[in-house]
Amino acid sequence: MSSTERTDILVVGSGFGGAIAAYHLAAGGASVTVLERGPWLESADFEQDYKLGSSYTRAFDFVVGDGMSVLGGNCVGGGSVVYFAAMPRAPRFVFDRHGSIGRRMWPAAISRDTLDPWYDRVAEAMPVTRQDWNDVTYAGGLWAAACHHAGRTANPLPVAIDGDKCVNCNWMMAGCRFDAKRSLLFNYLPAALAHGAEIRPLHEVQYLSRTDDGGFRAHYTLIDEEDYRVHGESGTIDAKLVVLAAGAGATPVILQRSEAALGSMPRAVGRYFSGNGERLNTAVLDEDKVAEVLGLTRPDGTAYEANHIGRGPTAASWDRLDGSLPEFSRYSLEQLYFPPGLGTILAQTAGADGPVWFGPEKRKMLERWRSWLTIFTMSEDDNEGVFGPPPATGNAHRISQQMLGRGSLRYVPTENTLRGWASSDAEVKEILEKDGLATVLPWTNDVVGAYTVHPLASCRIGDDPATSALDDRHELRGHPGIFVTDGSAVPGALTVNPAMTIAALAERAVPGIVRAARERGVKVAYGAPAPDGSTAGRRGVLPVVSAR
């Protein structure tokens, strides 16, 4: 492609940060173009298998770094298509965290109180519902019963799921073919399209440069729909303003590669990466003890054997989400379904002679996979991750036809992070091994290092220019007109699933983006309702910016 196209506002990425911005800006009258690296998958495309070329490998981006591997979404709708739809709000203490910088990480303008109205908007738009115990799956119920037996508490999770459509197939990670999961494909994105936004899949943005009129030029390449290592034609598109929302593993890489054209980037670009303090433990349950100790049975007469039935996380223990506890000792423990494919590789085995992740002991463990229960820790890490020099294209050196890449992220956990992981491991073990209920085995870091499905903070907001890439309006320091609204803007680990907070921050950022666009001559207003036309979720937010 030789000619350069034009749009008012370019959005890079179509996950929570990109879809929310695209909807509001298009509804406000701007011409909006969304470039998405991954394919556009719909309900009929979501396959329930792990074959190469299925929706599972097409919709994910798994990047192995040095000490940290990142699993993210790679499709229109981003992480919302492959997430488990758990949507809790971050605890109040999160916004007062200091981490290792010795001062509050979050901007002074943002607290739980100031963010709650934006949380309300997301809850209305998705919508997010509160589950009760009748909605909780076998695995969630077992986790809650084990917590109760050990003197802990558990809670049903708020989720973005239509319970009437859900069939408990437990294939949420590969997309939902029953339209039960309320991904962005059913709210913000179709609403953006209805207001004239254009969404282009398989367009990978490589870098940004400036135009003579003070705007920006995005340089992209087309990705082959079958083999992501193959790049087709290249092109450019000019915009008066850019919203970067490519994810915490890709947004900093785009900005690093753009430095040659745009000039020096803030020091915090590509630093302070957080894996949301995530850690996994696998429990192999003793079916007899499940019946004897917990008194649980299923209709078919078994005590449990239900790892494969359900819909991801439905119950969590929040006992350690206590603001009076010291930092790095607070975490949530959430029941989670992880497919046996990945569990096969990462689950340790008891009594292994040599490596803990393969061998005859692992084979015996796999024979009992229906009796597994995975517990997911989300704790407070120390923002240890740093991105090295960017690859020539994309966010990683693509290794396989789809999904797998090798990235430049380096992550060496500090004593603070390790202490939090050890504390959560010990508590999971105490709960699930009480009275012989199970054998608990942490997942190994020997294969791919630590791992996260919720990457955060690689271009974070903040008040201190030395430790934050963005100001509290999400604008890139030193580069007015570039905004970042994805998980990379979140300052640090949240101790809970981050989708709700990423979305709320994106909602909060939009009025400032509208103002900046208007200053650049874009005729755009702010004030659109929720995607379905609702307005009940509005209270105490910024005033409407009207068109002139």
XYZ file of C-alpha atoms in Angstrom:
548
model
C 0.000 0.000 0.000
C 1.445 3.373 -0.954
C -1.201 5.969 -0.090
C -1.756 7.147 3.464
C -5.269 7.036 4.857
C -6.690 9.500 7.357
C -8.910 9.278 10.397
C -9.636 11.618 13.278
C -8.646 9.167 15.992
C -6.696 5.943 15.687
C -7.184 3.244 18.329
C -4.582 0.484 18.490
C -6.082 -2.658 20.020
C -9.678 -3.684 20.653
C -9.633 -5.018 24.216
C -11.184 -3.163 27.134
C -9.019 -0.062 26.762
C -9.481 0.183 22.997
C -13.146 -0.814 22.669
C -14.371 1.584 25.347
C -12.477 4.521 23.859
C -13.589 3.633 20.317
C -17.255 3.513 21.311
C -17.380 6.826 23.121
C -15.314 8.682 20.532
C -17.325 7.326 17.604
C -20.606 8.000 19.408
C -19.362 11.540 19.993
C -18.999 12.163 16.264
C -15.310 11.485 15.563
C -14.123 9.275 12.734
C -12.481 6.344 14.503
C -10.368 3.535 13.094
C -9.376 0.549 15.241
C -6.375 -1.543 14.214
C -6.304 -5.001 15.807
C -3.417 -7.419 15.409
C -5.509 -10.574 15.810
C -8.343 -12.134 13.810
C -12.049 -11.351 14.051
C -13.698 -14.427 15.564
C -17.414 -14.899 16.110
C -19.482 -17.447 18.016
C -19.344 -20.109 15.292
C -15.539 -19.818 15.179
C -15.006 -20.813 18.814
C -13.936 -24.445 18.833
C -13.749 -26.744 21.826
C -10.369 -28.341 21.175
C -6.657 -27.569 21.461
C -5.659 -28.228 17.875
C -3.298 -25.905 16.072
C -5.383 -23.434 14.103
C -8.405 -23.678 16.390
C -9.807 -20.645 18.154
C -7.629 -21.573 21.138
C -4.351 -20.947 19.316
C -5.670 -18.185 17.064
C -7.052 -16.026 19.881
C -4.107 -16.189 22.300
C -0.687 -14.598 22.417
C 1.738 -16.513 24.665
C 5.062 -14.720 25.003
C 7.928 -16.326 26.901
C 10.267 -13.828 28.514
C 13.253 -14.075 30.833
C 11.669 -15.056 34.138
C 8.096 -14.202 33.117
C 5.710 -15.509 30.482
C 2.607 -13.578 29.475
C -0.657 -15.036 28.181
C -2.930 -12.479 26.536
C -5.706 -12.107 24.006
C -4.985 -11.775 20.290
C -8.254 -11.109 18.506
C -10.970 -8.510 18.050
C -12.251 -8.007 21.576
C -8.834 -8.751 23.038
C -8.681 -10.325 26.457
C -12.460 -10.113 26.883
C -12.883 -12.954 24.388
C -10.582 -15.326 26.267
C -10.992 -14.167 29.882
C -13.035 -15.964 32.535
C -15.372 -12.953 32.931
C -14.626 -12.432 36.647
C -15.224 -8.717 37.303
C -14.487 -7.741 40.932
C -13.560 -4.174 41.853
C -10.118 -3.529 43.312
C -9.988 -3.276 47.128
C -9.714 0.190 48.642
C -6.168 -0.339 49.945
C -4.842 -0.990 46.426
C -5.033 2.702 45.568
C -2.796 3.603 48.533
C -0.030 1.126 47.658
C 3.556 2.370 47.706
C 5.376 -0.621 46.279
C 9.125 -0.059 46.453
C 9.142 3.584 45.371
C 8.391 4.855 48.892
C 5.327 6.885 47.929
C 1.834 6.331 46.609
C 1.973 4.708 43.156
C -1.477 5.831 42.039
C -2.201 9.438 41.031
C -3.685 11.531 43.839
C -6.776 12.074 41.676
C -7.701 8.369 41.734
C -9.027 6.420 44.683
C -11.637 3.723 45.126
C -14.208 6.446 45.824
C -13.393 8.453 42.696
C -13.273 5.328 40.526
C -16.527 3.794 41.786
C -18.777 5.841 39.446
C -16.738 4.583 36.484
C -16.959 1.033 37.794
C -20.728 1.558 37.817
C -20.705 2.466 34.139
C -18.822 -0.688 33.203
C -21.140 -2.826 35.330
C -24.089 -1.383 33.459
C -22.524 -1.684 30.006
C -21.305 -5.298 30.111
C -23.442 -5.952 32.261
C -21.819 -7.360 35.412
C -23.949 -9.404 37.787
C -23.445 -10.743 41.286
C -23.605 -14.515 41.495
C -25.169 -16.271 44.466
C -24.363 -19.744 45.733
C -26.872 -21.290 43.320
C -24.681 -20.051 40.457
C -21.437 -21.491 41.801
C -19.997 -24.550 40.046
C -18.944 -27.840 41.642
C -15.322 -26.669 41.807
C -16.280 -23.328 43.301
C -18.533 -24.992 45.827
C -15.806 -27.414 46.854
C -13.350 -24.539 47.332
C -15.907 -22.664 49.449
C -16.605 -25.779 51.519
C -12.883 -26.362 52.072
C -12.439 -22.734 53.145
C -15.296 -23.076 55.616
C -13.861 -26.331 56.968
C -10.523 -24.585 57.554
C -12.076 -21.564 59.262
C -11.915 -19.235 56.256
C -14.606 -17.517 54.249
C -15.394 -17.543 50.524
C -17.552 -15.432 48.261
C -19.261 -15.874 44.887
C -17.566 -13.744 42.246
C -19.222 -10.950 40.251
C -19.116 -11.929 36.581
C -20.007 -10.756 33.089
C -21.897 -13.934 32.165
C -25.444 -14.545 31.039
C -26.355 -17.452 33.294
C -29.378 -18.373 31.198
C -27.134 -19.091 28.198
C -24.217 -20.722 29.988
C -24.090 -24.531 29.633
C -21.153 -25.063 32.051
C -18.958 -26.485 29.301
C -15.793 -24.920 30.786
C -14.369 -23.801 27.443
C -14.383 -20.109 28.265
C -10.667 -19.756 27.555
C -11.260 -20.609 23.895
C -14.128 -18.136 23.504
C -17.808 -18.807 24.154
C -19.735 -20.419 21.299
C -23.006 -20.051 23.216
C -22.827 -16.236 23.543
C -23.041 -16.555 27.327
C -19.826 -14.680 28.091
C -20.374 -10.937 27.872
C -17.254 -10.065 25.957
C -16.720 -6.779 24.150
C -18.132 -8.439 21.029
C -21.611 -7.905 22.504
C -21.512 -4.352 23.888
C -18.876 -1.699 23.267
C -17.593 -2.966 19.908
C -20.931 -3.386 18.096
C -21.994 -0.028 19.513
C -18.806 1.544 18.145
C -19.509 0.010 14.739
C -23.080 1.324 14.835
C -21.692 4.837 15.268
C -19.367 4.518 12.300
C -16.132 3.218 13.778
C -14.098 0.938 11.526
C -12.403 -2.151 12.970
C -9.627 -3.773 10.979
C -8.364 -7.173 12.153
C -4.928 -8.621 11.315
C -3.354 -5.143 11.293
C -0.241 -5.010 13.471
C 1.013 -1.509 14.321
C 4.800 -1.393 14.359
C 5.534 2.202 15.313
C 4.263 5.782 15.300
C 5.761 8.868 13.720
C 4.698 12.490 13.463
C 3.035 14.233 10.538
C 3.806 17.729 9.324
C 0.533 19.058 10.723
C 1.271 17.922 14.284
C -0.648 14.657 14.119
C 0.572 11.079 14.075
C 1.201 8.413 11.475
C 0.804 4.743 12.384
C 2.921 2.296 10.414
C 1.386 -1.162 10.236
C 1.748 -4.490 8.476
C -0.912 -7.041 7.586
C -0.683 -10.411 9.328
C -1.463 -13.687 7.579
C -4.647 -15.163 9.014
C -3.155 -18.658 9.318
C 0.538 -18.104 10.028
C 1.226 -15.088 12.219
C 4.915 -15.197 11.308
C 4.039 -14.127 7.765
C 3.636 -10.405 7.134
C 1.923 -9.091 4.038
C 1.544 -5.549 2.774
C 2.465 -2.555 4.888
C 0.533 0.665 5.197
C 0.167 3.928 7.075
C -2.743 5.819 8.519
C -2.694 9.401 9.802
C -4.635 10.561 12.833
C -4.929 13.704 14.885
C -4.817 11.681 18.069
C -3.817 8.106 18.982
C -5.161 5.808 21.706
C -2.789 2.924 22.399
C -4.484 -0.144 23.864
C -2.441 -3.050 22.532
C -1.944 -4.616 25.961
C 0.740 -4.382 28.617
C 2.975 -6.727 26.642
C 2.730 -4.811 23.345
C 2.008 -1.128 24.024
C 5.464 -0.424 25.527
C 7.112 -2.256 22.626
C 5.317 -0.053 20.092
C 6.461 3.041 21.983
C 10.040 1.774 22.276
C 10.152 1.214 18.532
C 8.608 4.664 17.968
C 11.337 6.478 19.871
C 13.516 6.902 16.795
C 10.711 8.786 15.041
C 8.959 10.522 17.953
C 11.911 11.372 20.178
C 12.810 10.338 23.684
C 10.249 8.333 25.633
C 9.576 8.637 29.364
C 11.933 6.429 31.342
C 8.971 4.443 32.714
C 7.949 3.153 29.268
C 8.631 -0.568 29.410
C 9.505 -0.526 33.116
C 7.629 -1.418 36.295
C 5.810 -4.316 34.627
C 3.586 -6.243 37.023
C 2.292 -9.781 36.621
C -0.497 -8.939 39.090
C 1.365 -11.069 41.627
C -0.087 -14.229 40.115
C 0.621 -17.729 41.288
C -1.091 -21.108 40.808
C -1.453 -24.185 42.987
C -2.906 -27.502 41.883
C -4.647 -29.688 44.435
C -5.269 -33.373 43.714
C -8.306 -34.224 45.792
C -8.957 -37.450 47.643
C -12.489 -38.299 46.523
C -13.215 -40.335 49.642
C -12.135 -37.446 51.855
C -14.281 -35.000 49.885
C -17.291 -37.097 50.834
C -16.142 -37.880 54.387
C -14.701 -34.517 55.476
C -16.838 -32.091 53.501
C -19.938 -34.219 53.080
C -20.202 -33.384 49.384
C -21.780 -35.544 46.706
C -22.857 -35.143 43.090
C -26.010 -36.480 41.453
C -24.079 -39.273 39.735
C -22.857 -40.570 43.090
C -19.270 -39.295 42.913
C -17.934 -36.898 45.505
C -16.279 -34.476 43.037
C -14.460 -35.465 39.813
C -15.789 -32.247 38.331
C -12.696 -30.301 37.281
C -13.985 -30.239 33.690
C -17.506 -28.996 34.532
C -18.229 -25.322 35.026
C -17.220 -21.924 33.759
C -13.945 -20.827 35.275
C -13.759 -18.983 38.607
C -16.961 -18.745 40.611
C -15.737 -18.488 44.238
C -12.870 -16.679 45.951
C -11.493 -16.262 49.444
C -10.871 -12.600 50.219
C -9.829 -12.994 53.849
C -6.381 -11.545 53.131
C -7.739 -8.486 51.332
C -7.365 -6.544 54.559
C -5.966 -3.020 54.355
C -4.580 -3.272 57.893
C -2.139 -5.992 56.803
C 1.358 -5.018 55.617
C 1.920 -4.520 51.920
C 3.034 -7.670 50.058
C 1.052 -9.886 52.457
C -2.381 -9.286 50.891
C -3.867 -11.538 48.243
C -7.004 -13.254 47.008
C -7.377 -16.993 46.486
C -9.683 -17.863 43.618
C -10.866 -21.224 42.358
C -9.982 -21.474 38.693
C -10.314 -23.940 35.864
C -7.150 -24.380 33.842
C -7.236 -26.785 30.893
C -5.322 -30.036 31.440
C -3.148 -29.190 28.430
C -1.327 -26.355 30.164
C -1.751 -27.967 33.564
C 0.053 -31.029 32.263
C 3.186 -28.993 31.688
C 3.210 -26.728 34.722
C 1.703 -28.739 37.567
C 4.378 -30.178 39.862
C 4.251 -33.725 41.143
C 4.833 -35.067 44.633
C 7.857 -37.258 45.247
C 9.369 -36.681 41.830
C 12.939 -37.940 41.424
C 14.480 -35.146 39.389
C 12.468 -32.449 37.564
C 9.108 -31.912 39.216
C 7.086 -31.345 36.043
C 7.475 -34.592 34.101
C 8.153 -38.260 34.664
C 6.233 -41.325 35.855
C 4.806 -39.467 38.859
C 3.256 -36.939 36.509
C 1.620 -39.733 34.522
C -0.025 -41.054 37.667
C -1.149 -37.561 38.594
C -2.676 -37.025 35.155
C -4.794 -40.135 35.520
C -6.685 -38.254 38.240
C -7.117 -34.961 36.371
C -10.861 -34.861 37.012
C -10.060 -34.560 40.720
C -7.817 -31.534 40.298
C -8.678 -28.164 41.772
C -6.618 -25.141 40.747
C -6.317 -22.186 43.125
C -5.228 -18.879 41.656
C -3.353 -16.346 43.797
C -3.417 -12.653 42.902
C -1.047 -10.833 45.237
C 1.093 -7.690 45.426
C 4.245 -7.988 43.378
C 7.023 -5.431 43.192
C 6.702 -4.190 39.586
C 9.972 -5.944 38.742
C 9.505 -6.385 35.011
C 11.623 -4.495 32.453
C 11.370 -4.746 28.657
C 14.602 -4.981 26.709
C 15.151 -3.662 23.163
C 12.137 -4.332 20.920
C 12.171 -7.009 18.218
C 12.190 -5.928 14.594
C 8.417 -6.357 14.327
C 5.588 -7.129 16.674
C 5.847 -7.557 20.417
C 7.900 -10.773 20.232
C 9.975 -12.970 17.980
C 7.252 -15.247 16.637
C 8.288 -18.888 17.127
C 5.293 -20.897 15.990
C 2.623 -20.433 13.363
C 0.266 -19.050 16.008
C 0.294 -18.125 19.673
C 3.924 -18.621 20.756
C 6.640 -15.979 20.785
C 9.843 -15.040 22.580
C 9.803 -11.564 24.106
C 12.261 -9.146 25.690
C 10.613 -8.914 29.120
C 12.946 -9.659 32.037
C 11.430 -10.374 35.439
C 13.403 -11.177 38.587
C 11.044 -11.412 41.580
C 12.164 -9.529 44.679
C 12.009 -10.823 48.233
C 8.754 -8.891 48.633
C 7.089 -10.786 45.802
C 8.548 -14.137 46.827
C 7.346 -13.642 50.384
C 3.792 -12.997 49.187
C 3.834 -16.097 46.983
C 5.187 -18.251 49.807
C 2.497 -16.965 52.165
C -0.307 -17.704 49.718
C 1.133 -21.146 48.879
C 1.192 -21.986 52.584
C -2.398 -20.879 53.070
C -3.696 -22.870 50.109
C -1.864 -25.904 51.476
C -3.290 -25.353 54.963
C -6.852 -25.092 53.645
C -6.852 -27.990 51.194
C -4.641 -30.445 53.051
C -6.567 -30.134 56.306
C -7.713 -33.594 57.410
C -6.166 -35.192 54.324
C -8.563 -33.570 51.865
C -5.987 -33.143 49.073
C -2.341 -32.989 48.107
C -1.377 -29.448 47.085
C 1.375 -28.837 44.538
C 2.465 -25.384 43.354
C 3.016 -24.906 39.649
C 6.645 -24.873 38.642
C 8.511 -21.811 37.367
C 11.231 -24.046 35.899
C 9.715 -24.220 32.416
C 8.587 -20.706 31.483
C 9.414 -18.716 34.612
C 6.648 -16.948 36.456
C 3.481 -16.432 34.429
C 0.605 -14.044 34.243
C -2.702 -13.820 32.439
C -3.162 -10.261 33.694
C -0.136 -8.175 32.602
C -0.110 -4.643 33.995
C 1.831 -1.415 34.564
C 4.389 -1.284 31.735
C 3.291 2.301 30.838
C 1.645 3.302 34.070
C -0.195 6.423 35.171
C 1.090 8.416 38.121
C 2.018 11.813 39.501
C 5.795 11.273 39.501
C 7.376 11.673 36.043
C 10.340 9.558 37.168
C 8.234 6.466 37.822
C 5.194 6.866 35.545
C 4.969 7.047 31.760
C 1.525 8.691 31.761
C -0.072 11.529 33.668
C -3.344 11.006 35.514
C -5.279 11.659 32.264
C -3.481 8.714 30.575
C -1.540 11.022 28.225
C 2.032 10.010 27.394
C 4.480 12.386 29.057
C 6.278 14.591 26.542
C 4.060 13.405 23.674
C 0.704 15.205 23.800
C -1.938 13.523 21.703
C -0.909 9.951 22.549
C -3.024 8.245 25.210
C -2.733 4.750 26.734
C -5.861 3.073 28.111
C -5.062 -0.635 28.438
C -3.694 -2.682 31.341
C -0.256 -1.138 30.918
C -1.668 2.079 32.434
C -2.623 0.395 35.735
C 0.102 1.339 38.269
C 0.532 -2.053 39.911
C -0.916 -5.346 41.054
C -4.565 -5.240 42.125
C -4.890 -8.470 44.198
C -8.020 -9.337 42.159
C -8.886 -9.890 38.485
C -8.082 -6.584 36.731
C -10.575 -6.420 33.833
C -13.099 -4.331 35.753
C -10.455 -1.823 36.834
C -8.886 -1.559 33.364
C -12.351 -0.882 31.934
C -13.235 1.672 34.610
C -9.976 3.545 34.049
C -10.654 3.576 30.303
C -14.133 5.019 30.935
C -12.576 7.658 33.197
C -9.940 8.562 30.578
C -12.395 9.238 27.747
C -13.518 12.784 28.738
C -9.883 13.917 28.774
C -9.263 12.279 25.413
C -12.314 14.103 24.022
C -10.958 17.423 25.259
C -7.561 16.752 23.720
C -9.182 15.756 20.416
C -11.255 18.924 20.361
C -8.104 20.980 20.920
C -6.729 19.292 17.804
C -9.733 20.242 15.721
C -11.779 17.062 15.982
C -15.522 17.668 16.185
C -16.374 15.267 18.967
C -18.585 15.358 22.057
C -18.681 13.302 25.217
C -21.855 12.004 26.812
C -22.956 8.801 25.083
C -24.983 6.385 27.223
C -24.031 2.778 27.854
C -23.896 0.763 24.621
C -27.488 -0.422 25.107
C -28.700 3.144 25.729
C -28.845 2.915 29.522
C -27.909 5.853 31.721
C -28.722 4.526 35.189
C -25.035 3.842 35.896
C -24.142 7.525 35.841
C -23.391 9.376 39.042
C -20.742 11.785 40.222
C -18.648 11.766 37.066
C -17.074 14.449 34.942
C -19.432 16.863 33.177
C -20.430 16.318 29.591
C -18.200 17.895 26.960
C -20.526 19.126 24.250
C -19.753 19.717 20.613
C -19.497 23.249 19.343
